[in-house]
Structures are given as C-alpha cells and as structure tokens.
C-alpha cells in the first residue's frame, strides 16, 4: 500500500483550497502505479517525489491526475514543498519536473508556513479563431460576455492555459459548461485548463478553472494557471513595475483559496505563493 499524504493548498483552512495527494518516496513506483494511486486518491492531482540519485535541495517531482500524467501542477507543488518543510525544515528546493526545473522557497511568514514557486519562463500566443469559437460555445459564453481590455490569449507557464477575461463577476459565478465538448477541445489543442477571470480592481482577480481533461469539473485553486495569468499580464504590458496580483479562486465551489502572484517587467518567470495545510487521512 502506497503511503499518501493529503494536503490542501492555497489556504490555511482544511475546508478551503485545492486538495492534493503527496507521495514523499515514489522511486519504486512504476508509471502505472502512480496513475493508479492518483486515481485512488481521487484529487485533481497527486504529486510523487523522486529522490534516487538526488540530494536535497534537488528532487524529482511528477504529477498525475486520475486520467494521465500532467507536466506541471502548481497547487501540488506548493503542498509538497510545505510537507517537506514541515519534516525537514524551511529553505529552497529545486524540483526537476517534466516541465523543467521549478524552484520553491519555504518560509514562516506571520506564523504561517508558506511556499513560493518560481515558474519556468512564461510566454503567450494568440488563440486560433476556430478554437476560441469552440471554447466559447462549450462554455456557453458569447463574445459579449468577455472584457473589452483583456483579450483572449493562450498563456504558458509549464502548461498551456486559455485565459478568458469576463466582463462581470455574475457571469463568472454562472459558470455552466459542456464537459465532454470542452474536454475534447482541450485535448485536441493541448490545453491544461481554461482560466476564466474577472478583474475586481488593478491587483485583484477572481478566477475559475474548468479542468475536464483531469477528470474534474473545476479546480478550486490552480497554481500553474495563476502563473500563466502573471505571464498573460506581462505580455499585455500590464506590468510596468514589479507588482503582486491576488487571485481569489474556489469561492463559487465553497473552497475559498488565495494565490499571490509576483510579476516583474524584466523577468518572464512568475512567482506564485500560498500556504498549505495537511488533511486527515480518510478512514476505512
């Protein structure tokens, strides 16, 4: 039986955030066993730490959803870093992931253990018209639902995300989409999530992230998408000076989450920070 820890990331409340499974010693597991373990855990992702041939601060890290391996998962990375810090002390860990090296620093801030991951260099590209039209149809949105000053873009920060800014908070709250249709589109296009955002003010975004390709309707906190949002803002010229963006996610699901996104105009990488807390192991 594989020992699995359960943490929820981007919150200090066990009732909030995005749960992730964590296997701290996964070197003896095959790909099939990792996938089976992730399916048994049942969260959007489970992280597997690889130690063979490495010494901390360098560790391997892989991520599996219930359906497949994922190149990068932000909330599971944050959760894993916190779990390691609780057992081995705070500091910096460099995770070798399928998406590249991800550096994560842990520290106690105002009495709370927090982790900050630095993404791979972000980049954006336009959304093909046909793919955008199909995405809007699957999401049951129209062009009139989109914000005027924040155009649709594909943003990469280890995974590619479609970023759609909505014109109203109400429309974000009303999210209701065709699961199979969106999953088929995302699989064909290679998108990991669709990131729907509404900008409350210059530094606060509300977000929802459909994740049908991972077998779940929605993620309550998505670190990789938050990093992609930072890259999105950077590419649009919205970062003339270093800034911190607060992403509020999971509210409409009843699992409130907070992600802090630090962006610099001279660096294509993005830092995403948050807390994490251990969940009790299910009985039975």
mmCIF file with all atom_site columns, N, CA, C and O in Angstrom, residues 129-177:
data_model
loop_
_atom_site.group_PDB
_atom_site.id
_atom_site.type_symbol
_atom_site.label_atom_id
_atom_site.label_alt_id
_atom_site.label_comp_id
_atom_site.label_asym_id
_atom_site.label_entity_id
_atom_site.label_seq_id
_atom_site.pdbx_PDB_ins_code
_atom_site.Cartn_x
_atom_site.Cartn_y
_atom_site.Cartn_z
_atom_site.occupancy
_atom_site.B_iso_or_equiv
_atom_site.pdbx_formal_charge
_atom_site.auth_seq_id
_atom_site.auth_comp_id
_atom_site.auth_asym_id
_atom_site.auth_atom_id
_atom_site.pdbx_PDB_model_num
ATOM 1   N N  . UNK A 1 129 ? -8.879  31.362 -34.165 1.00 0.00 ? 129 UNK A N  1
ATOM 2   C CA . UNK A 1 129 ? -10.287 31.766 -34.170 1.00 0.00 ? 129 UNK A CA 1
ATOM 3   C C  . UNK A 1 129 ? -11.235 30.583 -33.992 1.00 0.00 ? 129 UNK A C  1
ATOM 4   O O  . UNK A 1 129 ? -12.216 30.664 -33.241 1.00 0.00 ? 129 UNK A O  1
ATOM 5   N N  . UNK A 1 130 ? -10.953 29.484 -34.693 1.00 0.00 ? 130 UNK A N  1
ATOM 6   C CA . UNK A 1 130 ? -11.849 28.329 -34.610 1.00 0.00 ? 130 UNK A CA 1
ATOM 7   C C  . UNK A 1 130 ? -11.855 27.749 -33.199 1.00 0.00 ? 130 UNK A C  1
ATOM 8   O O  . UNK A 1 130 ? -12.912 27.372 -32.662 1.00 0.00 ? 130 UNK A O  1
ATOM 9   N N  . UNK A 1 131 ? -10.671 27.668 -32.566 1.00 0.00 ? 131 UNK A N  1
ATOM 10  C CA . UNK A 1 131 ? -10.582 27.120 -31.208 1.00 0.00 ? 131 UNK A CA 1
ATOM 11  C C  . UNK A 1 131 ? -11.280 28.035 -30.211 1.00 0.00 ? 131 UNK A C  1
ATOM 12  O O  . UNK A 1 131 ? -11.968 27.564 -29.290 1.00 0.00 ? 131 UNK A O  1
ATOM 13  N N  . UNK A 1 132 ? -11.127 29.347 -30.389 1.00 0.00 ? 132 UNK A N  1
ATOM 14  C CA . UNK A 1 132 ? -11.804 30.292 -29.493 1.00 0.00 ? 132 UNK A CA 1
ATOM 15  C C  . UNK A 1 132 ? -13.315 30.171 -29.633 1.00 0.00 ? 132 UNK A C  1
ATOM 16  O O  . UNK A 1 132 ? -14.046 30.138 -28.628 1.00 0.00 ? 132 UNK A O  1
ATOM 17  N N  . UNK A 1 133 ? -13.801 30.080 -30.848 1.00 0.00 ? 133 UNK A N  1
ATOM 18  C CA . UNK A 1 133 ? -15.235 29.940 -31.064 1.00 0.00 ? 133 UNK A CA 1
ATOM 19  C C  . UNK A 1 133 ? -15.790 28.673 -30.443 1.00 0.00 ? 133 UNK A C  1
ATOM 20  O O  . UNK A 1 133 ? -16.865 28.690 -29.821 1.00 0.00 ? 133 UNK A O  1
ATOM 21  N N  . UNK A 1 134 ? -15.042 27.580 -30.577 1.00 0.00 ? 134 UNK A N  1
ATOM 22  C CA . UNK A 1 134 ? -15.487 26.315 -29.987 1.00 0.00 ? 134 UNK A CA 1
ATOM 23  C C  . UNK A 1 134 ? -15.443 26.387 -28.465 1.00 0.00 ? 134 UNK A C  1
ATOM 24  O O  . UNK A 1 134 ? -16.335 25.848 -27.779 1.00 0.00 ? 134 UNK A O  1
ATOM 25  N N  . UNK A 1 135 ? -14.423 27.044 -27.921 1.00 0.00 ? 135 UNK A N  1
ATOM 26  C CA . UNK A 1 135 ? -14.335 27.187 -26.461 1.00 0.00 ? 135 UNK A CA 1
ATOM 27  C C  . UNK A 1 135 ? -15.509 27.986 -25.919 1.00 0.00 ? 135 UNK A C  1
ATOM 28  O O  . UNK A 1 135 ? -16.129 27.603 -24.921 1.00 0.00 ? 135 UNK A O  1
ATOM 29  N N  . UNK A 1 136 ? -15.840 29.086 -26.563 1.00 0.00 ? 136 UNK A N  1
ATOM 30  C CA . UNK A 1 136 ? -16.974 29.894 -26.109 1.00 0.00 ? 136 UNK A CA 1
ATOM 31  C C  . UNK A 1 136 ? -18.272 29.098 -26.184 1.00 0.00 ? 136 UNK A C  1
ATOM 32  O O  . UNK A 1 136 ? -19.109 29.165 -25.276 1.00 0.00 ? 136 UNK A O  1
ATOM 33  N N  . UNK A 1 137 ? -18.420 28.327 -27.252 1.00 0.00 ? 137 UNK A N  1
ATOM 34  C CA . UNK A 1 137 ? -19.638 27.521 -27.390 1.00 0.00 ? 137 UNK A CA 1
ATOM 35  C C  . UNK A 1 137 ? -19.709 26.461 -26.287 1.00 0.00 ? 137 UNK A C  1
ATOM 36  O O  . UNK A 1 137 ? -20.770 26.248 -25.683 1.00 0.00 ? 137 UNK A O  1
ATOM 37  N N  . UNK A 1 138 ? -18.593 25.791 -26.001 1.00 0.00 ? 138 UNK A N  1
ATOM 38  C CA . UNK A 1 138 ? -18.580 24.759 -24.966 1.00 0.00 ? 138 UNK A CA 1
ATOM 39  C C  . UNK A 1 138 ? -18.829 25.360 -23.580 1.00 0.00 ? 138 UNK A C  1
ATOM 40  O O  . UNK A 1 138 ? -19.447 24.719 -22.720 1.00 0.00 ? 138 UNK A O  1
ATOM 41  N N  . UNK A 1 139 ? -18.353 26.586 -23.370 1.00 0.00 ? 139 UNK A N  1
ATOM 42  C CA . UNK A 1 139 ? -18.542 27.264 -22.087 1.00 0.00 ? 139 UNK A CA 1
ATOM 43  C C  . UNK A 1 139 ? -19.878 27.991 -21.993 1.00 0.00 ? 139 UNK A C  1
ATOM 44  O O  . UNK A 1 139 ? -20.195 28.581 -20.959 1.00 0.00 ? 139 UNK A O  1
ATOM 45  N N  . UNK A 1 140 ? -20.636 27.943 -23.079 1.00 0.00 ? 140 UNK A N  1
ATOM 46  C CA . UNK A 1 140 ? -21.928 28.632 -23.153 1.00 0.00 ? 140 UNK A CA 1
ATOM 47  C C  . UNK A 1 140 ? -21.772 30.128 -22.890 1.00 0.00 ? 140 UNK A C  1
ATOM 48  O O  . UNK A 1 140 ? -22.544 30.751 -22.161 1.00 0.00 ? 140 UNK A O  1
ATOM 49  N N  . UNK A 1 141 ? -20.713 30.682 -23.509 1.00 0.00 ? 141 UNK A N  1
ATOM 50  C CA . UNK A 1 141 ? -20.430 32.114 -23.438 1.00 0.00 ? 141 UNK A CA 1
ATOM 51  C C  . UNK A 1 141 ? -20.530 32.713 -24.826 1.00 0.00 ? 141 UNK A C  1
ATOM 52  O O  . UNK A 1 141 ? -20.436 32.008 -25.844 1.00 0.00 ? 141 UNK A O  1
ATOM 53  N N  . UNK A 1 142 ? -20.681 34.029 -24.877 1.00 0.00 ? 142 UNK A N  1
ATOM 54  C CA . UNK A 1 142 ? -20.643 34.754 -26.147 1.00 0.00 ? 142 UNK A CA 1
ATOM 55  C C  . UNK A 1 142 ? -19.542 35.801 -26.064 1.00 0.00 ? 142 UNK A C  1
ATOM 56  O O  . UNK A 1 142 ? -19.015 36.100 -24.980 1.00 0.00 ? 142 UNK A O  1
ATOM 57  N N  . UNK A 1 143 ? -19.208 36.376 -27.200 1.00 0.00 ? 143 UNK A N  1
ATOM 58  C CA . UNK A 1 143 ? -18.186 37.423 -27.219 1.00 0.00 ? 143 UNK A CA 1
ATOM 59  C C  . UNK A 1 143 ? -18.588 38.593 -26.340 1.00 0.00 ? 143 UNK A C  1
ATOM 60  O O  . UNK A 1 143 ? -17.733 39.277 -25.759 1.00 0.00 ? 143 UNK A O  1
ATOM 61  N N  . UNK A 1 144 ? -19.879 38.827 -26.191 1.00 0.00 ? 144 UNK A N  1
ATOM 62  C CA . UNK A 1 144 ? -20.362 39.931 -25.354 1.00 0.00 ? 144 UNK A CA 1
ATOM 63  C C  . UNK A 1 144 ? -20.079 39.696 -23.875 1.00 0.00 ? 144 UNK A C  1
ATOM 64  O O  . UNK A 1 144 ? -20.103 40.645 -23.083 1.00 0.00 ? 144 UNK A O  1
ATOM 65  N N  . UNK A 1 145 ? -19.809 38.466 -23.481 1.00 0.00 ? 145 UNK A N  1
ATOM 66  C CA . UNK A 1 145 ? -19.502 38.157 -22.084 1.00 0.00 ? 145 UNK A CA 1
ATOM 67  C C  . UNK A 1 145 ? -18.058 38.470 -21.722 1.00 0.00 ? 145 UNK A C  1
ATOM 68  O O  . UNK A 1 145 ? -17.687 38.425 -20.543 1.00 0.00 ? 145 UNK A O  1
ATOM 69  N N  . UNK A 1 146 ? -17.208 38.758 -22.721 1.00 0.00 ? 146 UNK A N  1
ATOM 70  C CA . UNK A 1 146 ? -15.789 38.959 -22.488 1.00 0.00 ? 146 UNK A CA 1
ATOM 71  C C  . UNK A 1 146 ? -15.479 40.424 -22.196 1.00 0.00 ? 146 UNK A C  1
ATOM 72  O O  . UNK A 1 146 ? -16.132 41.337 -22.699 1.00 0.00 ? 146 UNK A O  1
ATOM 73  N N  . UNK A 1 147 ? -14.436 40.648 -21.391 1.00 0.00 ? 147 UNK A N  1
ATOM 74  C CA . UNK A 1 147 ? -13.988 42.005 -21.079 1.00 0.00 ? 147 UNK A CA 1
ATOM 75  C C  . UNK A 1 147 ? -13.328 42.632 -22.299 1.00 0.00 ? 147 UNK A C  1
ATOM 76  O O  . UNK A 1 147 ? -12.622 41.949 -23.057 1.00 0.00 ? 147 UNK A O  1
ATOM 77  N N  . UNK A 1 148 ? -13.533 43.913 -22.477 1.00 0.00 ? 148 UNK A N  1
ATOM 78  C CA . UNK A 1 148 ? -13.018 44.592 -23.666 1.00 0.00 ? 148 UNK A CA 1
ATOM 79  C C  . UNK A 1 148 ? -11.505 44.750 -23.656 1.00 0.00 ? 148 UNK A C  1
ATOM 80  O O  . UNK A 1 148 ? -10.855 44.626 -24.703 1.00 0.00 ? 148 UNK A O  1
ATOM 81  N N  . UNK A 1 149 ? -10.908 45.035 -22.494 1.00 0.00 ? 149 UNK A N  1
ATOM 82  C CA . UNK A 1 149 ? -9.499  45.438 -22.456 1.00 0.00 ? 149 UNK A CA 1
ATOM 83  C C  . UNK A 1 149 ? -8.548  44.287 -22.141 1.00 0.00 ? 149 UNK A C  1
ATOM 84  O O  . UNK A 1 149 ? -7.339  44.486 -22.100 1.00 0.00 ? 149 UNK A O  1
ATOM 85  N N  . UNK A 1 150 ? -9.081  43.096 -21.913 1.00 0.00 ? 150 UNK A N  1
ATOM 86  C CA . UNK A 1 150 ? -8.244  41.933 -21.615 1.00 0.00 ? 150 UNK A CA 1
ATOM 87  C C  . UNK A 1 150 ? -8.571  40.839 -22.630 1.00 0.00 ? 150 UNK A C  1
ATOM 88  O O  . UNK A 1 150 ? -9.480  40.042 -22.437 1.00 0.00 ? 150 UNK A O  1
ATOM 89  N N  . UNK A 1 151 ? -7.845  40.778 -23.734 1.00 0.00 ? 151 UNK A N  1
ATOM 90  C CA . UNK A 1 151 ? -8.197  39.873 -24.828 1.00 0.00 ? 151 UNK A CA 1
ATOM 91  C C  . UNK A 1 151 ? -7.898  38.416 -24.518 1.00 0.00 ? 151 UNK A C  1
ATOM 92  O O  . UNK A 1 151 ? -7.021  38.104 -23.695 1.00 0.00 ? 151 UNK A O  1
ATOM 93  N N  . UNK A 1 152 ? -8.604  37.482 -25.159 1.00 0.00 ? 152 UNK A N  1
ATOM 94  C CA . UNK A 1 152 ? -8.277  36.063 -25.019 1.00 0.00 ? 152 UNK A CA 1
ATOM 95  C C  . UNK A 1 152 ? -6.860  35.779 -25.512 1.00 0.00 ? 152 UNK A C  1
ATOM 96  O O  . UNK A 1 152 ? -6.436  36.281 -26.560 1.00 0.00 ? 152 UNK A O  1
ATOM 97  N N  . UNK A 1 153 ? -6.121  34.991 -24.737 1.00 0.00 ? 153 UNK A N  1
ATOM 98  C CA . UNK A 1 153 ? -4.779  34.576 -25.134 1.00 0.00 ? 153 UNK A CA 1
ATOM 99  C C  . UNK A 1 153 ? -4.521  33.179 -24.581 1.00 0.00 ? 153 UNK A C  1
ATOM 100 O O  . UNK A 1 153 ? -5.140  32.751 -23.600 1.00 0.00 ? 153 UNK A O  1
ATOM 101 N N  . UNK A 1 154 ? -3.593  32.488 -25.207 1.00 0.00 ? 154 UNK A N  1
ATOM 102 C CA . UNK A 1 154 ? -3.061  31.252 -24.657 1.00 0.00 ? 154 UNK A CA 1
ATOM 103 C C  . UNK A 1 154 ? -1.779  31.595 -23.920 1.00 0.00 ? 154 UNK A C  1
ATOM 104 O O  . UNK A 1 154 ? -0.884  32.234 -24.476 1.00 0.00 ? 154 UNK A O  1
ATOM 105 N N  . UNK A 1 155 ? -1.700  31.194 -22.662 1.00 0.00 ? 155 UNK A N  1
ATOM 106 C CA . UNK A 1 155 ? -0.547  31.539 -21.841 1.00 0.00 ? 155 UNK A CA 1
ATOM 107 C C  . UNK A 1 155 ? 0.079   30.270 -21.278 1.00 0.00 ? 155 UNK A C  1
ATOM 108 O O  . UNK A 1 155 ? -0.611  29.403 -20.753 1.00 0.00 ? 155 UNK A O  1
ATOM 109 N N  . UNK A 1 156 ? 1.403   30.214 -21.355 1.00 0.00 ? 156 UNK A N  1
ATOM 110 C CA . UNK A 1 156 ? 2.161   29.039 -20.936 1.00 0.00 ? 156 UNK A CA 1
ATOM 111 C C  . UNK A 1 156 ? 3.024   29.369 -19.734 1.00 0.00 ? 156 UNK A C  1
ATOM 112 O O  . UNK A 1 156 ? 3.725   30.385 -19.710 1.00 0.00 ? 156 UNK A O  1
ATOM 113 N N  . UNK A 1 157 ? 2.969   28.498 -18.695 1.00 0.00 ? 157 UNK A N  1
ATOM 114 C CA . UNK A 1 157 ? 3.852   28.633 -17.534 1.00 0.00 ? 157 UNK A CA 1
ATOM 115 C C  . UNK A 1 157 ? 4.203   27.243 -17.018 1.00 0.00 ? 157 UNK A C  1
ATOM 116 O O  . UNK A 1 157 ? 4.166   26.971 -15.825 1.00 0.00 ? 157 UNK A O  1
ATOM 117 N N  . UNK A 1 158 ? 4.499   26.357 -17.948 1.00 0.00 ? 158 UNK A N  1
ATOM 118 C CA . UNK A 1 158 ? 4.711   24.941 -17.636 1.00 0.00 ? 158 UNK A CA 1
ATOM 119 C C  . UNK A 1 158 ? 3.638   24.077 -18.252 1.00 0.00 ? 158 UNK A C  1
ATOM 120 O O  . UNK A 1 158 ? 3.862   22.931 -18.632 1.00 0.00 ? 158 UNK A O  1
ATOM 121 N N  . UNK A 1 159 ? 2.438   24.617 -18.364 1.00 0.00 ? 159 UNK A N  1
ATOM 122 C CA . UNK A 1 159 ? 1.313   24.067 -19.122 1.00 0.00 ? 159 UNK A CA 1
ATOM 123 C C  . UNK A 1 159 ? 0.685   25.229 -19.878 1.00 0.00 ? 159 UNK A C  1
ATOM 124 O O  . UNK A 1 159 ? 0.858   26.395 -19.504 1.00 0.00 ? 159 UNK A O  1
ATOM 125 N N  . UNK A 1 160 ? -0.075  24.920 -20.914 1.00 0.00 ? 160 UNK A N  1
ATOM 126 C CA . UNK A 1 160 ? -0.758  25.981 -21.652 1.00 0.00 ? 160 UNK A CA 1
ATOM 127 C C  . UNK A 1 160 ? -2.202  26.111 -21.163 1.00 0.00 ? 160 UNK A C  1
ATOM 128 O O  . UNK A 1 160 ? -2.904  25.125 -20.986 1.00 0.00 ? 160 UNK A O  1
ATOM 129 N N  . UNK A 1 161 ? -2.614  27.363 -20.948 1.00 0.00 ? 161 UNK A N  1
ATOM 130 C CA . UNK A 1 161 ? -3.948  27.673 -20.443 1.00 0.00 ? 161 UNK A CA 1
ATOM 131 C C  . UNK A 1 161 ? -4.599  28.703 -21.357 1.00 0.00 ? 161 UNK A C  1
ATOM 132 O O  . UNK A 1 161 ? -3.953  29.682 -21.752 1.00 0.00 ? 161 UNK A O  1
ATOM 133 N N  . UNK A 1 162 ? -5.856  28.494 -21.666 1.00 0.00 ? 162 UNK A N  1
ATOM 134 C CA . UNK A 1 162 ? -6.635  29.520 -22.341 1.00 0.00 ? 162 UNK A CA 1
ATOM 135 C C  . UNK A 1 162 ? -7.113  30.506 -21.288 1.00 0.00 ? 162 UNK A C  1
ATOM 136 O O  . UNK A 1 162 ? -7.791  30.124 -20.332 1.00 0.00 ? 162 UNK A O  1
ATOM 137 N N  . UNK A 1 163 ? -6.758  31.784 -21.435 1.00 0.00 ? 163 UNK A N  1
ATOM 138 C CA . UNK A 1 163 ? -7.172  32.819 -20.490 1.00 0.00 ? 163 UNK A CA 1
ATOM 139 C C  . UNK A 1 163 ? -8.294  33.636 -21.126 1.00 0.00 ? 163 UNK A C  1
ATOM 140 O O  . UNK A 1 163 ? -8.123  34.233 -22.196 1.00 0.00 ? 163 UNK A O  1
ATOM 141 N N  . UNK A 1 164 ? -9.447  33.628 -20.453 1.00 0.00 ? 164 UNK A N  1
ATOM 142 C CA . UNK A 1 164 ? -10.603 34.400 -20.902 1.00 0.00 ? 164 UNK A CA 1
ATOM 143 C C  . UNK A 1 164 ? -11.029 35.319 -19.768 1.00 0.00 ? 164 UNK A C  1
ATOM 144 O O  . UNK A 1 164 ? -11.382 34.856 -18.673 1.00 0.00 ? 164 UNK A O  1
ATOM 145 N N  . UNK A 1 165 ? -10.980 36.625 -20.001 1.00 0.00 ? 165 UNK A N  1
ATOM 146 C CA . UNK A 1 165 ? -11.414 37.597 -19.003 1.00 0.00 ? 165 UNK A CA 1
ATOM 147 C C  . UNK A 1 165 ? -12.874 37.944 -19.248 1.00 0.00 ? 165 UNK A C  1
ATOM 148 O O  . UNK A 1 165 ? -13.255 38.337 -20.364 1.00 0.00 ? 165 UNK A O  1
ATOM 149 N N  . UNK A 1 166 ? -13.703 37.795 -18.212 1.00 0.00 ? 166 UNK A N  1
ATOM 150 C CA . UNK A 1 166 ? -15.135 38.056 -18.336 1.00 0.00 ? 166 UNK A CA 1
ATOM 151 C C  . UNK A 1 166 ? -15.458 39.481 -17.899 1.00 0.00 ? 166 UNK A C  1
ATOM 152 O O  . UNK A 1 166 ? -14.749 40.090 -17.094 1.00 0.00 ? 166 UNK A O  1
ATOM 153 N N  . UNK A 1 167 ? -16.568 39.978 -18.407 1.00 0.00 ? 167 UNK A N  1
ATOM 154 C CA . UNK A 1 167 ? -16.945 41.367 -18.161 1.00 0.00 ? 167 UNK A CA 1
ATOM 155 C C  . UNK A 1 167 ? -17.617 41.573 -16.817 1.00 0.00 ? 167 UNK A C  1
ATOM 156 O O  . UNK A 1 167 ? -17.693 42.699 -16.331 1.00 0.00 ? 167 UNK A O  1
ATOM 157 N N  . UNK A 1 168 ? -18.119 40.501 -16.186 1.00 0.00 ? 168 UNK A N  1
ATOM 158 C CA . UNK A 1 168 ? -18.843 40.671 -14.921 1.00 0.00 ? 168 UNK A CA 1
ATOM 159 C C  . UNK A 1 168 ? -18.577 39.509 -13.976 1.00 0.00 ? 168 UNK A C  1
ATOM 160 O O  . UNK A 1 168 ? -18.341 38.375 -14.404 1.00 0.00 ? 168 UNK A O  1
ATOM 161 N N  . UNK A 1 169 ? -18.636 39.804 -12.675 1.00 0.00 ? 169 UNK A N  1
ATOM 162 C CA . UNK A 1 169 ? -18.498 38.764 -11.659 1.00 0.00 ? 169 UNK A CA 1
ATOM 163 C C  . UNK A 1 169 ? -19.687 37.800 -11.717 1.00 0.00 ? 169 UNK A C  1
ATOM 164 O O  . UNK A 1 169 ? -19.535 36.591 -11.496 1.00 0.00 ? 169 UNK A O  1
ATOM 165 N N  . UNK A 1 170 ? -20.852 38.308 -12.046 1.00 0.00 ? 170 UNK A N  1
ATOM 166 C CA . UNK A 1 170 ? -22.033 37.460 -12.121 1.00 0.00 ? 170 UNK A CA 1
ATOM 167 C C  . UNK A 1 170 ? -21.869 36.382 -13.179 1.00 0.00 ? 170 UNK A C  1
ATOM 168 O O  . UNK A 1 170 ? -22.213 35.221 -12.955 1.00 0.00 ? 170 UNK A O  1
ATOM 169 N N  . UNK A 1 171 ? -21.317 36.764 -14.328 1.00 0.00 ? 171 UNK A N  1
ATOM 170 C CA . UNK A 1 171 ? -21.154 35.773 -15.399 1.00 0.00 ? 171 UNK A CA 1
ATOM 171 C C  . UNK A 1 171 ? -20.153 34.695 -14.991 1.00 0.00 ? 171 UNK A C  1
ATOM 172 O O  . UNK A 1 171 ? -20.312 33.520 -15.343 1.00 0.00 ? 171 UNK A O  1
ATOM 173 N N  . UNK A 1 172 ? -19.140 35.089 -14.231 1.00 0.00 ? 172 UNK A N  1
ATOM 174 C CA . UNK A 1 172 ? -18.187 34.112 -13.721 1.00 0.00 ? 172 UNK A CA 1
ATOM 175 C C  . UNK A 1 172 ? -18.878 33.143 -12.769 1.00 0.00 ? 172 UNK A C  1
ATOM 176 O O  . UNK A 1 172 ? -18.662 31.927 -12.820 1.00 0.00 ? 172 UNK A O  1
ATOM 177 N N  . UNK A 1 173 ? -19.740 33.676 -11.906 1.00 0.00 ? 173 UNK A N  1
ATOM 178 C CA . UNK A 1 173 ? -20.452 32.836 -10.932 1.00 0.00 ? 173 UNK A CA 1
ATOM 179 C C  . UNK A 1 173 ? -21.404 31.859 -11.612 1.00 0.00 ? 173 UNK A C  1
ATOM 180 O O  . UNK A 1 173 ? -21.707 30.799 -11.055 1.00 0.00 ? 173 UNK A O  1
ATOM 181 N N  . UNK A 1 174 ? -21.863 32.194 -12.801 1.00 0.00 ? 174 UNK A N  1
ATOM 182 C CA . UNK A 1 174 ? -22.847 31.376 -13.510 1.00 0.00 ? 174 UNK A CA 1
ATOM 183 C C  . UNK A 1 174 ? -22.223 30.268 -14.358 1.00 0.00 ? 174 UNK A C  1
ATOM 184 O O  . UNK A 1 174 ? -22.918 29.633 -15.152 1.00 0.00 ? 174 UNK A O  1
ATOM 185 N N  . UNK A 1 175 ? -20.935 30.022 -14.179 1.00 0.00 ? 175 UNK A N  1
ATOM 186 C CA . UNK A 1 175 ? -20.241 29.029 -14.997 1.00 0.00 ? 175 UNK A CA 1
ATOM 187 C C  . UNK A 1 175 ? -21.029 27.720 -15.098 1.00 0.00 ? 175 UNK A C  1
ATOM 188 O O  . UNK A 1 175 ? -21.385 27.106 -14.098 1.00 0.00 ? 175 UNK A O  1
ATOM 189 N N  . UNK A 1 176 ? -21.285 27.305 -16.315 1.00 0.00 ? 176 UNK A N  1
ATOM 190 C CA . UNK A 1 176 ? -22.002 26.056 -16.599 1.00 0.00 ? 176 UNK A CA 1
ATOM 191 C C  . UNK A 1 176 ? -21.601 25.654 -18.007 1.00 0.00 ? 176 UNK A C  1
ATOM 192 O O  . UNK A 1 176 ? -21.952 26.333 -18.974 1.00 0.00 ? 176 UNK A O  1
ATOM 193 N N  . UNK A 1 177 ? -20.856 24.559 -18.124 1.00 0.00 ? 177 UNK A N  1
ATOM 194 C CA . UNK A 1 177 ? -20.302 24.263 -19.441 1.00 0.00 ? 177 UNK A CA 1
ATOM 195 C C  . UNK A 1 177 ? -20.550 22.808 -19.842 1.00 0.00 ? 177 UNK A C  1
ATOM 196 O O  . UNK A 1 177 ? -20.899 21.970 -19.019 1.00 0.00 ? 177 UNK A O  1
#
